[in-house]
Structure formats: C-alpha cells, structure tokens
XYZ file of C-alpha atoms in Angstrom:
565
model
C -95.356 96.667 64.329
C -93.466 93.929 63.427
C -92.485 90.794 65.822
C -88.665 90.843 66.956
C -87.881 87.789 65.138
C -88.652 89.253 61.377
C -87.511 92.332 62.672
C -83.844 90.694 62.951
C -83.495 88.303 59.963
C -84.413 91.696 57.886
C -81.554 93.289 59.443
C -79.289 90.403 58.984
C -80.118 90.343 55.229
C -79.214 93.948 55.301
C -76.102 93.431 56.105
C -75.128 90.602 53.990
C -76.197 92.380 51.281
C -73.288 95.769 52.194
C -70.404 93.616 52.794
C -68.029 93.382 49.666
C -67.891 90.223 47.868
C -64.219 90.073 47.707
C -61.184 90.591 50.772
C -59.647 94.271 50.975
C -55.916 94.355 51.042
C -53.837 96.721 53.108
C -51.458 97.038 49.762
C -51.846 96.747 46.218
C -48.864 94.130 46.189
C -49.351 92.063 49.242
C -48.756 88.736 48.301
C -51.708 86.672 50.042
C -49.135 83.268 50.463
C -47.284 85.472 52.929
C -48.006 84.710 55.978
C -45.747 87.586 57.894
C -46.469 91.512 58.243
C -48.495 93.245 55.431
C -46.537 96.016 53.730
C -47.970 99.657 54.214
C -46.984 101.857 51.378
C -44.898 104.036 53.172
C -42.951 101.268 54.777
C -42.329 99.716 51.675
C -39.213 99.729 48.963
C -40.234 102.337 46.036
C -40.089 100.886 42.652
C -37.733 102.935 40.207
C -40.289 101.889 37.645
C -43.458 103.422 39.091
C -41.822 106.488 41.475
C -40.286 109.462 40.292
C -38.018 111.324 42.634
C -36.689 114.659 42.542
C -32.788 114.608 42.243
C -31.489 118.519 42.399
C -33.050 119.428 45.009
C -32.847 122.974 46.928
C -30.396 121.322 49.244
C -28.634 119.999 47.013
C -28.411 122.711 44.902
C -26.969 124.793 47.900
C -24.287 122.375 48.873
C -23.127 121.966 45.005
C -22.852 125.828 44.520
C -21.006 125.995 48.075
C -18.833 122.815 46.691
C -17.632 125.264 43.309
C -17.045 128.006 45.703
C -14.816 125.977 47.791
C -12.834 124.582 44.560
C -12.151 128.077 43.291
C -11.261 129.719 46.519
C -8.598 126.917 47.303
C -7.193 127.044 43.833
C -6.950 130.669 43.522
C -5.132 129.981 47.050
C -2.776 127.503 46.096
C -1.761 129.619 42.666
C -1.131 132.883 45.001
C 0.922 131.100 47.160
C 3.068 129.178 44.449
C 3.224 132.732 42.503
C 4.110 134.741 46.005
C 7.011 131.985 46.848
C 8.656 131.914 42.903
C 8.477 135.833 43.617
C 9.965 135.495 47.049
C 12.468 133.231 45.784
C 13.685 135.491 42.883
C 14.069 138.205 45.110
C 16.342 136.976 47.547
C 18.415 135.090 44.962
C 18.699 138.399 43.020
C 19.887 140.476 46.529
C 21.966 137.620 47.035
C 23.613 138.016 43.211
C 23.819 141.767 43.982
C 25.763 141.371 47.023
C 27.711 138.942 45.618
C 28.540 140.360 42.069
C 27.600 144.617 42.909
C 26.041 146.334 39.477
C 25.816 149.971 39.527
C 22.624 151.791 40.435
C 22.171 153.677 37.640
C 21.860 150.519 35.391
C 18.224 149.669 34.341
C 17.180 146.353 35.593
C 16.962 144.277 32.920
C 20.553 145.487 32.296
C 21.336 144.201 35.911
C 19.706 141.100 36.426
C 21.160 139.956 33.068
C 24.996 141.075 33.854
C 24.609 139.562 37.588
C 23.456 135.963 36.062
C 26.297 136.575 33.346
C 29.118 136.634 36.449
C 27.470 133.955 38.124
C 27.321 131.302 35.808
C 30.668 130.716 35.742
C 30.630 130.070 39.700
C 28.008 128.075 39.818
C 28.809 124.742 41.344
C 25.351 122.909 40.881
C 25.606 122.566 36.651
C 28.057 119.639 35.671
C 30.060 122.039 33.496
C 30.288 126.335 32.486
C 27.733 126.822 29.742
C 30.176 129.000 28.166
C 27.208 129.811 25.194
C 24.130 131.037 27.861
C 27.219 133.539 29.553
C 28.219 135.159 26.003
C 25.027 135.705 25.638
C 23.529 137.403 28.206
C 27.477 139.598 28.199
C 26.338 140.205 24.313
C 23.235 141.516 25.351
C 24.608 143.680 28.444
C 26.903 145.338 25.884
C 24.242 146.331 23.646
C 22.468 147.942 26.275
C 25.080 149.791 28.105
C 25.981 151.433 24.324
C 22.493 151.771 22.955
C 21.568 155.058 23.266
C 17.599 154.163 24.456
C 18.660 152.391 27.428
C 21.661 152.626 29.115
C 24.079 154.091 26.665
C 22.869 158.148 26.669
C 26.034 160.239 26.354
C 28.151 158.036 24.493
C 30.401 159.154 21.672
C 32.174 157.255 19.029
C 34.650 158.521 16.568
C 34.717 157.191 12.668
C 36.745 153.985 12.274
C 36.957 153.659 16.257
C 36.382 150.302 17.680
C 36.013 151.731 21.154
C 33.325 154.720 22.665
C 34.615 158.043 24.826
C 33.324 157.123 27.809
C 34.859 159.841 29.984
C 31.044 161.590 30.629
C 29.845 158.647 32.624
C 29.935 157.960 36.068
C 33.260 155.765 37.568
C 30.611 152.430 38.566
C 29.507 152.994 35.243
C 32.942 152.486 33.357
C 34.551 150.042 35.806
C 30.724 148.122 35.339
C 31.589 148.696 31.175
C 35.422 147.231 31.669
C 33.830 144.606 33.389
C 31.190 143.428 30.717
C 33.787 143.793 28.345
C 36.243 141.147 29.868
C 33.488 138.996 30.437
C 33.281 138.648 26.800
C 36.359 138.488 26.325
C 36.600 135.508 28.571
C 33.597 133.962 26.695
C 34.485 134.561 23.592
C 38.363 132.497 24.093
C 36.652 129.540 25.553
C 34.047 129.652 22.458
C 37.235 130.538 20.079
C 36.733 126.523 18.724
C 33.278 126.855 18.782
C 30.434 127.315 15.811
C 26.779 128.244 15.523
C 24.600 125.919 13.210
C 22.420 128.823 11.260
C 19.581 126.444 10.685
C 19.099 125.182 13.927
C 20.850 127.811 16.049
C 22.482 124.990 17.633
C 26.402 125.479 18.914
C 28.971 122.494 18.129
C 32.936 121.977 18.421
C 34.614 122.739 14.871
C 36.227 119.219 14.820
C 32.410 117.751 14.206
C 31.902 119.732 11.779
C 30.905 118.217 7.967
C 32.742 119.462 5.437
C 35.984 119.828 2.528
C 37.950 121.671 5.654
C 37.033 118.630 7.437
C 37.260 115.145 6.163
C 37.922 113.838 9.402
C 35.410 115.096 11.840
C 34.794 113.254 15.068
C 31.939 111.542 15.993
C 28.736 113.350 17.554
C 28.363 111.839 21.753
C 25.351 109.633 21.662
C 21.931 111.417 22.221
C 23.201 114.553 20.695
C 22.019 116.222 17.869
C 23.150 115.476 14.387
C 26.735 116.697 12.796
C 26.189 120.156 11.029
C 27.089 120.914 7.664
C 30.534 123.528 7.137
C 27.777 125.575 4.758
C 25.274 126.178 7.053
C 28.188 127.184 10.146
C 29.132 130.332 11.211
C 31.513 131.558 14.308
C 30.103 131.084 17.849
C 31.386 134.207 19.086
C 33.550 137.253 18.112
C 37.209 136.995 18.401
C 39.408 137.906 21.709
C 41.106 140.197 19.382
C 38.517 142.010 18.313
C 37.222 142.827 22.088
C 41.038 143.961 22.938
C 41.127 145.867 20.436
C 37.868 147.557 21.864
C 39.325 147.515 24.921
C 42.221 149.903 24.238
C 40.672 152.012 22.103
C 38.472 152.710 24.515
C 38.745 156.562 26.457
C 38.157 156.253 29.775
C 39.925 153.038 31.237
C 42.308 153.422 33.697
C 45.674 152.499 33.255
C 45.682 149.038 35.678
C 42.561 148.104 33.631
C 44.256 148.581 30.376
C 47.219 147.140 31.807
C 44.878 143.654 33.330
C 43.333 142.795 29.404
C 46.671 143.321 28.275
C 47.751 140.437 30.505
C 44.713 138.508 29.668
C 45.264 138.669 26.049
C 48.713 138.276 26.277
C 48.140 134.732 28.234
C 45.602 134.035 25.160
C 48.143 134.454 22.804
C 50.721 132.354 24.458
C 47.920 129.716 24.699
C 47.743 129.923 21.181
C 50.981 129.972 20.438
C 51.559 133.421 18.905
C 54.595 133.152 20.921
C 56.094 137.015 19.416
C 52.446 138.793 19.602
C 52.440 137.452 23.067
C 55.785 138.986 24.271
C 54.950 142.444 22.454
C 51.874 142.564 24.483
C 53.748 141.923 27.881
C 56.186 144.539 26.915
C 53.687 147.079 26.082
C 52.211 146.185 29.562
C 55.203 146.751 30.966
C 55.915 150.223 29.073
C 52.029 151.189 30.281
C 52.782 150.403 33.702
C 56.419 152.435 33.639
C 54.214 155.385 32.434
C 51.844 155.233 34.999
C 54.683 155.056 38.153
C 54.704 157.798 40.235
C 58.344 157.644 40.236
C 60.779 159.506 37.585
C 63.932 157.709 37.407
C 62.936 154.508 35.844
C 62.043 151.153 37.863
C 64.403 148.576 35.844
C 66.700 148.271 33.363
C 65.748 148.636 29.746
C 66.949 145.200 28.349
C 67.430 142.732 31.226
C 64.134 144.179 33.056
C 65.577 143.319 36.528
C 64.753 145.896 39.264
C 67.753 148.165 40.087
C 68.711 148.839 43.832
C 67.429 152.079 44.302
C 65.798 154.531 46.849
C 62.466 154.183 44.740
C 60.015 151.625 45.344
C 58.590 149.967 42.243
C 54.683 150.654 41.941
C 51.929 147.757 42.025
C 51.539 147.320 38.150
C 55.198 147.131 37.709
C 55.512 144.243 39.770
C 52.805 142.720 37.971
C 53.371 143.252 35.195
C 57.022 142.115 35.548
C 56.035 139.147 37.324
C 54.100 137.890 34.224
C 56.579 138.753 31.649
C 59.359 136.978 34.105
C 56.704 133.808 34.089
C 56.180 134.162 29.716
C 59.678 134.081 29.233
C 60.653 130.959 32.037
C 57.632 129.384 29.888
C 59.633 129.385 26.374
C 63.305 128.649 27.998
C 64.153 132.078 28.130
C 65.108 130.956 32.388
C 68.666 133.224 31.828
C 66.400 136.526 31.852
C 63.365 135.005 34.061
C 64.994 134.154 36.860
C 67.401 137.652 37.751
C 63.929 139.166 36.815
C 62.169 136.854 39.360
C 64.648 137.799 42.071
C 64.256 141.305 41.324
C 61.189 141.759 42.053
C 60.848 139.312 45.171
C 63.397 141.472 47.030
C 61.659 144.946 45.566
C 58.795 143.289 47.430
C 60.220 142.331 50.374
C 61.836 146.101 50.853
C 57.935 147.320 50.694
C 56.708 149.105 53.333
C 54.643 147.500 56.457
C 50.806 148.011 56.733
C 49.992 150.790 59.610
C 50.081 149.233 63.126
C 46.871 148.025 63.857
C 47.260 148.032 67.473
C 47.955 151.765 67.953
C 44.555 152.706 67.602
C 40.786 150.987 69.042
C 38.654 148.467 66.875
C 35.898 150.333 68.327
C 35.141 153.424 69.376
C 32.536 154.215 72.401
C 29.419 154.563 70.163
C 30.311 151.565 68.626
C 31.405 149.239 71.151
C 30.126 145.963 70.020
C 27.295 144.359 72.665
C 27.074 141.008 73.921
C 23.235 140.559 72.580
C 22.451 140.901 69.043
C 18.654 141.746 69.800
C 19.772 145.106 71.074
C 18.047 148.102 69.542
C 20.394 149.619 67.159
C 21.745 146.245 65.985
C 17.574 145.141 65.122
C 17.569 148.667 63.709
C 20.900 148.259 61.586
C 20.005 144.862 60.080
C 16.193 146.227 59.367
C 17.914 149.023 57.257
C 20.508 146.952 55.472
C 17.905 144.457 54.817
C 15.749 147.280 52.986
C 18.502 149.664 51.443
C 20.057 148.025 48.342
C 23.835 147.541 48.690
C 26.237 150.208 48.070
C 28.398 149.630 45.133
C 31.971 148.914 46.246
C 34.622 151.505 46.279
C 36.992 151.471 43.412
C 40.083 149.870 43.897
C 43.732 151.200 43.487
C 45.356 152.290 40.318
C 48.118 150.153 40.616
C 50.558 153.166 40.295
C 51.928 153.903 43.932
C 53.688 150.917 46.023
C 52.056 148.490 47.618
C 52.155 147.721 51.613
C 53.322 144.640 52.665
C 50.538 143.608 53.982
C 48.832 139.911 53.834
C 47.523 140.194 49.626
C 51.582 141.009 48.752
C 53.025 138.466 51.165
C 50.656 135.708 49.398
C 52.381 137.466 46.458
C 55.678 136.739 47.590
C 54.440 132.862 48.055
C 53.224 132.886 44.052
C 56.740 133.887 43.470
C 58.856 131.657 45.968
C 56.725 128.997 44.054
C 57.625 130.126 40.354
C 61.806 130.682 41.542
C 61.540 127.247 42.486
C 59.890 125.372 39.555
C 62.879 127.290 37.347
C 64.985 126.061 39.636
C 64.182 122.902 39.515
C 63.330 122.497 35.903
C 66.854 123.778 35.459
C 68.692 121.063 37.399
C 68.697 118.360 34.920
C 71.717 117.049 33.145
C 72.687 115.489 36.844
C 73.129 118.971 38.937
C 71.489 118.055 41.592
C 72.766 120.873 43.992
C 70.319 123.103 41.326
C 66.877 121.180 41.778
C 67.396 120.685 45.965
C 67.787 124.738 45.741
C 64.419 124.326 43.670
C 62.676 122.225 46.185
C 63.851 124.223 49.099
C 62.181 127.116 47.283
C 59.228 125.206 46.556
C 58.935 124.165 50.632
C 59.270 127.868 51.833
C 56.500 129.188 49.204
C 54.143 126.199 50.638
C 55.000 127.923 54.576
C 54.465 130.965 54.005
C 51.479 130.457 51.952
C 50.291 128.116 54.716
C 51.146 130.818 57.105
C 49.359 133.632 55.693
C 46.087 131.467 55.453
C 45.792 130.651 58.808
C 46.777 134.277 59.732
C 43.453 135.076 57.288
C 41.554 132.287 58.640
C 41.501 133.914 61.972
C 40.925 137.498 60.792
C 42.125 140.439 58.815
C 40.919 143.042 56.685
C 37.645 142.703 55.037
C 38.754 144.886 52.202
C 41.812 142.501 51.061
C 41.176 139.447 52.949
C 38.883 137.689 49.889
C 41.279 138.167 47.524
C 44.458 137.216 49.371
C 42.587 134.573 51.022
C 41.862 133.247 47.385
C 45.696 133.737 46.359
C 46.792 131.887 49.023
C 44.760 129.256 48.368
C 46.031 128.699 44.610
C 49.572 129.206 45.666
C 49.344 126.678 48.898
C 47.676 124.066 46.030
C 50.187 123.999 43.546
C 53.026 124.442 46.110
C 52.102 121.205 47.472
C 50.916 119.683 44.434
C 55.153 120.617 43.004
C 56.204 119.544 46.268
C 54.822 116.166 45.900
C 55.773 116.045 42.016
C 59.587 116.836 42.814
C 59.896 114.837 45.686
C 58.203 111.585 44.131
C 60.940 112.231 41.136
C 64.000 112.341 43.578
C 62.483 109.142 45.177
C 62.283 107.097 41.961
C 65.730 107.827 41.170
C 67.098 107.292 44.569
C 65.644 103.976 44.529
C 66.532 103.342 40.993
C 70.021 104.319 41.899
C 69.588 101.871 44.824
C 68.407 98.832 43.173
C 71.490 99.190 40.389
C 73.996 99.423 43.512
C 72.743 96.443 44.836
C 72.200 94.811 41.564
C 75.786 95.393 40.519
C 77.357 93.518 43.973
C 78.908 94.681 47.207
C 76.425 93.010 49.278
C 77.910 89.642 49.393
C 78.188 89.477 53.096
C 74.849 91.497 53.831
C 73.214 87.799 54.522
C 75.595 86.587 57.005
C 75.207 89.956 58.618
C 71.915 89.947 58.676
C 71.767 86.522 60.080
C 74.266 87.123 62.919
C 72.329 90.603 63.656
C 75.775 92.726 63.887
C 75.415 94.638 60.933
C 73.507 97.709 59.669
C 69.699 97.457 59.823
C 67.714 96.968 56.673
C 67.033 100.929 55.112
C 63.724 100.742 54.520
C 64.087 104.094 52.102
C 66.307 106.861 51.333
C 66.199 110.623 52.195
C 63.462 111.609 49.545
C 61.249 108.431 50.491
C 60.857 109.804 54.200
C 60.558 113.641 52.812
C 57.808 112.072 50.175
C 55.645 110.743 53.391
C 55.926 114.187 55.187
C 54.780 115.891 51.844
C 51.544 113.136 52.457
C 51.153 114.242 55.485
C 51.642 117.736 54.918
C 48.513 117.839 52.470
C 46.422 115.668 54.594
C 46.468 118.270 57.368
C 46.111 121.154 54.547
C 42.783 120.149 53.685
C 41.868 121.298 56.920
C 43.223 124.548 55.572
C 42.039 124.821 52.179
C 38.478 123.784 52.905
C 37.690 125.524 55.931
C 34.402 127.122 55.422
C 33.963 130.824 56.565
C 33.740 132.669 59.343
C 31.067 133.094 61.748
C 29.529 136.169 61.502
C 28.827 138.343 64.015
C 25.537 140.167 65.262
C 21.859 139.082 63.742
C 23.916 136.995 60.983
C 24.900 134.482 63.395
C 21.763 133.306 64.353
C 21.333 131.861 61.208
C 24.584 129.629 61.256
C 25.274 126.126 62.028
C-alpha cells in the first residue's frame, strides 16, 4: 500500500498527461481575437461556397404547378369572356339590323347578314363618308346568291338573250327582297359611275387621277394616298345604271309601282347626266305604266298637256307620282308653261282625295287589350319574352300604287312637297321686274313651310305606325328646304329693297331730312323695309324649327320604356 502523498502526485501526472495539448474551439471559424459570443454552426451564416441547398423542393414544386394552373384557368377565362361578349355583341347588332332593315326568312344567312350590312352602310352616321365600294360589294354578292341556283336562287328561269329572270315561282318577300337588292346596286353603281378599279392592286380611284393618253391632265393624288394608276392597268368600278334598269324591266314578276319607282330613279340619273331626251322618254313611259295600271277607264289627264281633267274619277297613287316628277323634269329645263298647269292639277286632284276613316268612331283598345298602368304585369313580361325570342315578322307589302290614296298625314306632307315646288316656279318666273309673280311665289313657299310644320307636330304627337316613318321623313325634307327657299327669297327681296333704298337716297329728296331730324317733327329713322322685318321672322322661324326637326323619338310604351332616358 502506498502512502497518500505518492498516491496523489501519480494521479496528478495522470491527468496531465490526458489533457490535449492545444484549446478546443466551439467552431471551426471562430476567430480567437473576438472577444464576443462564439458562433455555433447552426446559428451561423452558411457559406454558398461550402453548403449546398436544395432549390425545387416538394413545396415548391406544388406551389409552381398550382401557379401554371392558375395562369391557364384565368386565361382560358378571360378568352371565353372576350369571345362570349364579340358573340353577344354581333347578335344584338344583327337583331337590331333585322328590325331595322327586315330580310325575308327564307334567305340563307350569309345571304342576310350581307344584304342587312349592304342597307346599312349608307345610314351609318359614325364613318366620315358612304363607302360607296364596301356597299356594291356586298349588293354584288347578294345578287349572285339570290340567282345562283345552289343557294338561294332554286326555281329561277331565264330566257336566251334576257337580261332579267321569271321570277313569278317565288315567294312575294322574296321578289320585293330581289327588287330591293337590285336598286341597291343600282344606287351603287351611279355614285361609282366616275369611279375605276386598279387591276394590279385592286385598289378603286376617281377617273380624273387616272395616268394616261385620255388623260393628260389628271389631278393630283391627296397626300398619304396611294400612288396614281396607270389608264392600262384600269378597268370600270362597277356596272352601269343602265345595265341594272335594263334588268330591272325585263324582269317577270315586279309589280307595276316597282317598275314604275326605277323608272323614276333612272330617269333622275339621266337628267343628272344630262341625257336631257332619254330622261323625258323615261318619265313618259312612267307615266303610260302608271295610266295602265289605274283602276279607272276613262283616262286620268289629257294626252299632251298632262294636266288632270275635272272629273268624277280620282287619279290613282302612281299617277300622281309619277306626274309630279315629270311636272318637276320639265320646270327643271324651262319647260314652266306645261309644269306649272300640271303642278296645279294634281295639287287640287289631291286635295279632292278622300279623308282617312274616323279614328274616333271606334276604341284604341279593346277589353283584352286594355293597356295597364305597370309594365311588369304578366302578359306584358310574357309578350316582350316572346318578341325577344321570335325573329321579326317580315313587313307586309305595301300598296300597288293603283287605287287613290286617302288624305291622310303621308299625302298632306305630299301636298307640302308640292306647295313648295308651285312656289319656286313661281318665283323663278318673276324676274324681268314682275314682282306681283315672285310675292305669289313666296306666299306659296310660306304655306308649304305651315303645313309641313303642321303635319310634323301632328306626327310628333302620334299617328299611325304604318305611315308615320315615312311621312314623318317627308315632312322633314319638305319643312327643310321650305325654310331654307324661304330664307333664300326673302334675303333677295331685302338686298334689292335696300339697294333700291340707298339709290333713292343717293339720288336727293332728303335735303330737309337733317333739319327734321334735328327738330324731332318728322318721320322716324326706318330702320328696314318690309322684306328686312319678314327676313328676321324667317330667323326666327328656323330657330324654333330645330326644335321640330330634331326632336328625337317617342317614348315607348310598356317594358321599352324602362330603358329610356
């Protein structure tokens, strides 16, 4: 047994001998100058350089794949909705067109979208100007359809050497839609009569800036526009008027008032172009169509002065029109001798028509139809549900023209149009210093603007739906240029009344007009004659018939009003 004291200094040594020889560190990077908090390794920064560290992780991977699903589902969303509204929007602009400008049914649709934005276009009020070139085309293209035998055209018969088809086997919307197509192009094809096609670039230009021997003078191209085409490489915009008259007429199964309205029309084109003879023979022939097609057997006028004889018979609606417009073609050229007792004529055949049936004698209602004072009531929600989902019936056809007309509010704004054209002849013919003639004019002229005036406000307030656009339209035009003469022939008489004046005073007789003035017994001062106070009532006359001409419609009545301002 060893003594405690060697017993300890072993155990000392022992232990000397275990301990490390150099300091352990709590980190690999402590820096031993530091005198704050050693760094444990997983309190510390990681180094980029030593660590790897797992990026796409199963979280990560989750919330990218939900991220993908979220960007297709919201653009699938956004292109459904952008398709659904350009749908939605071409629907209701097409009902709109349909109500507006009625196709028939049996149509195909391409066939009736395309005639629909063909009538449109020239109503449109948001383009600057009528592209005259887009409306030829799609009323080309209609045409082709409605005779092509594939589509639209299935019955059709032609004869050799006929410019026109039979079209007696179709249905009446189908021929009044035909006639209808046909003087669209008609239309389209006189305001693209000065008009060529370049072949090579299918571009359309005026004729005058055309390049070429027929041209050595063409005029210049507007700034930004494409360059002048050559004369070789032209061609013709469009057919010829002529050529779609003369497929007009020859066509079998017009009636006669639509024969008889593109004989008009092409009778106007020719006195626009100044085939002054081919003009008349075309109002004559009118005329002859429209004697044909009276209901009456003694005949309505005279042979050569065509002025309306007083007689038991009443002239029918296309011989008044038809009159009317040969009266107008003749005051045009000079020919006033045989327009005016022609004029007269047929303003007193009109006024002798016949009045409309008394409205008053019978209900606007009858008990099952008694109008309600709520719109939401059942059969009102039930009768806009069904017009909103049944297409719109095709409108009735109008009148043949050959029985009298009533004297109802379309033939009194008739009367207007011709009060108005008795008083430009008139007037017109009171030169040479007969004054008595062109105060008869203007008197005309002021009773075509009242009664005009009149009729609009009666139409303003109601009438029939059936006539009311069109008269309503009439009246318009007539109440226009019956102010718009009014002002012309009263701002004439004023120049020369104060011409007239200042050459009286000019020439003397107004020596002592000082001395009365200054003594204040004497006349006072005329501050303007007779047609100087009539020319401020004609101002103020068309100030207050704006309120007239651009009144906007109606309210309707029922569901329709609750969508009104």
């Amino acid at each position: 047994m060893q003594p405690p004291r060697t017993l300890i200094r072993r155990l000392l040594v022992l232990r000397t001998s275990k301990s490390p020889t150099t300091i352990r560190r709590f980190t690999k990077h402590t820096n031993i100058t530091s005198q704050g908090r050693p760094q444990v390794p997983y309190l510390s920064a990681p180094l980029a350089r030593n660590q790897q560290f797992r990026y796409l992780t199963t979280k990560r991977k989750r919330w990218l794949v939900y991220e993908v699903y979220l960007g297709f589902k919201y653009t699938i969303y956004v292109w459904a909705i952008l398709g659904f509204s350009i749908v939605a929007y071409y629907s209701v602009q097409q009902e709109w067109l349909e109500r507006r400008y009625p196709t028939p049914h049996e149509w195909t649709f391409v066939t009736r979208v395309r005639f629909r934005l063909a009538k449109w276009a020239p109503d449109r009020t948001d383009l600057p100007q009528t592209d005259w070139v887009v409306i030829a085309n799609y009323a080309k293209n209609v045409l082709e359809r409605l005779e092509d035998a594939k589509v639209d055209g299935a019955g059709l018969r032609r004869e050799d050497g006929s410019p026109g088809y039979d079209i007696t086997a179709k249905s009446e919307p189908w021929r009044r839609g035909y006639y209808e197509a046909l003087m669209l192009c008609m239309k389209a094809a006189e305001n693209l009569d000065d008009q060529v096609v370049d072949k090579t670039r299918g571009l359309v230009f005026p004729a005058n800036q055309v390049v070429g021997p027929s041209n050595p003078t063409p005029k210049p191209i507007a700034h930004g526009s494409p360059s002048a085409p050559l004369e070789k490489d032209c061609e013709r915009a469009f057919e010829t008027p002529d050529s779609i008259y003369l497929k007009i007429i020859n066509t079998k199964g017009f009636t006669p008032n639509q024969l008889i309205d593109a004989a008009l029309e092409h009778a106007s084109w020719l006195d626009f172009k100044g085939q002054t003879k081919h003009s008349e023979l075309t109002y004559r022939w009118a005329c002859t169509l429209a004697e044909a097609g009276s209901s009456q057997e003694p005949p309505p006028h005279d042979t050569q002065p065509l002025v309306l004889g007083d007689t038991t018979y009443q002239p029918s609606a296309n011989v008044l029109k038809t009159l009317t417009a040969l009266a107008t073609h003749e005051a045009r050229h000079g020919d006033v001798s045989t327009a005016l007792p022609t004029l007269l004529s047929v303003l007193r055949a009109r006024r002798s028509l016949p009045r409309p049936p008394s409205q008053a004698a019978r209900p606007l209602y009858s008990d099952a139809e008694a109008p309600r004072a709520s719109p939401w009531t059942l059969q009102n929600v039930a009768g806009a549900a069904r017009r909103l989902v049944s297409p719109p019936a095709y409108p009735a056809p109008p009148p043949d023209g050959n029985a009298p007309p009533v004297r109802d509010a379309a033939e009194l704004c008739e009367e207007a149009g011709l009060h108005l054209y008795i008083g430009e002849i008139m007037y017109a013919s009171g030169g040479g210093g007969r004054s008595s003639s062109r105060e008869d004019g203007l008197a005309w002229t002021r009773e075509a603007v009242d009664l005009a005036e009149e009729q609009l406000h009666k139409l303003q307030n109601g009438g029939e739906e059936t006539t009311a656009d069109a008269a309503r339209k009439t009246c318009r035009e007539c109440l226009s240029s019956g102010l718009e003469n009014w002002r012309r022939m009263v701002a004439r008489l004023a120049r020369e009344e104060a011409e007239k004046q200042q050459r009286k005073d000019a020439g003397g007789g107004g020596g002592a007009g000082w001395l009365a003035a200054l003594w204040g017994d004497g006349k006072p001062e005329d501050t303007g004659g007779r047609w100087a106070a009539e020319e401020n009532v004609v101002k103020d006359r068309m100030r207050r018939a704006q309120e007239v001409l651009e009144e906007p419609e109606t309210r309707k009545a029922g569901l329709g009003s609750l969508f009104w301002a």
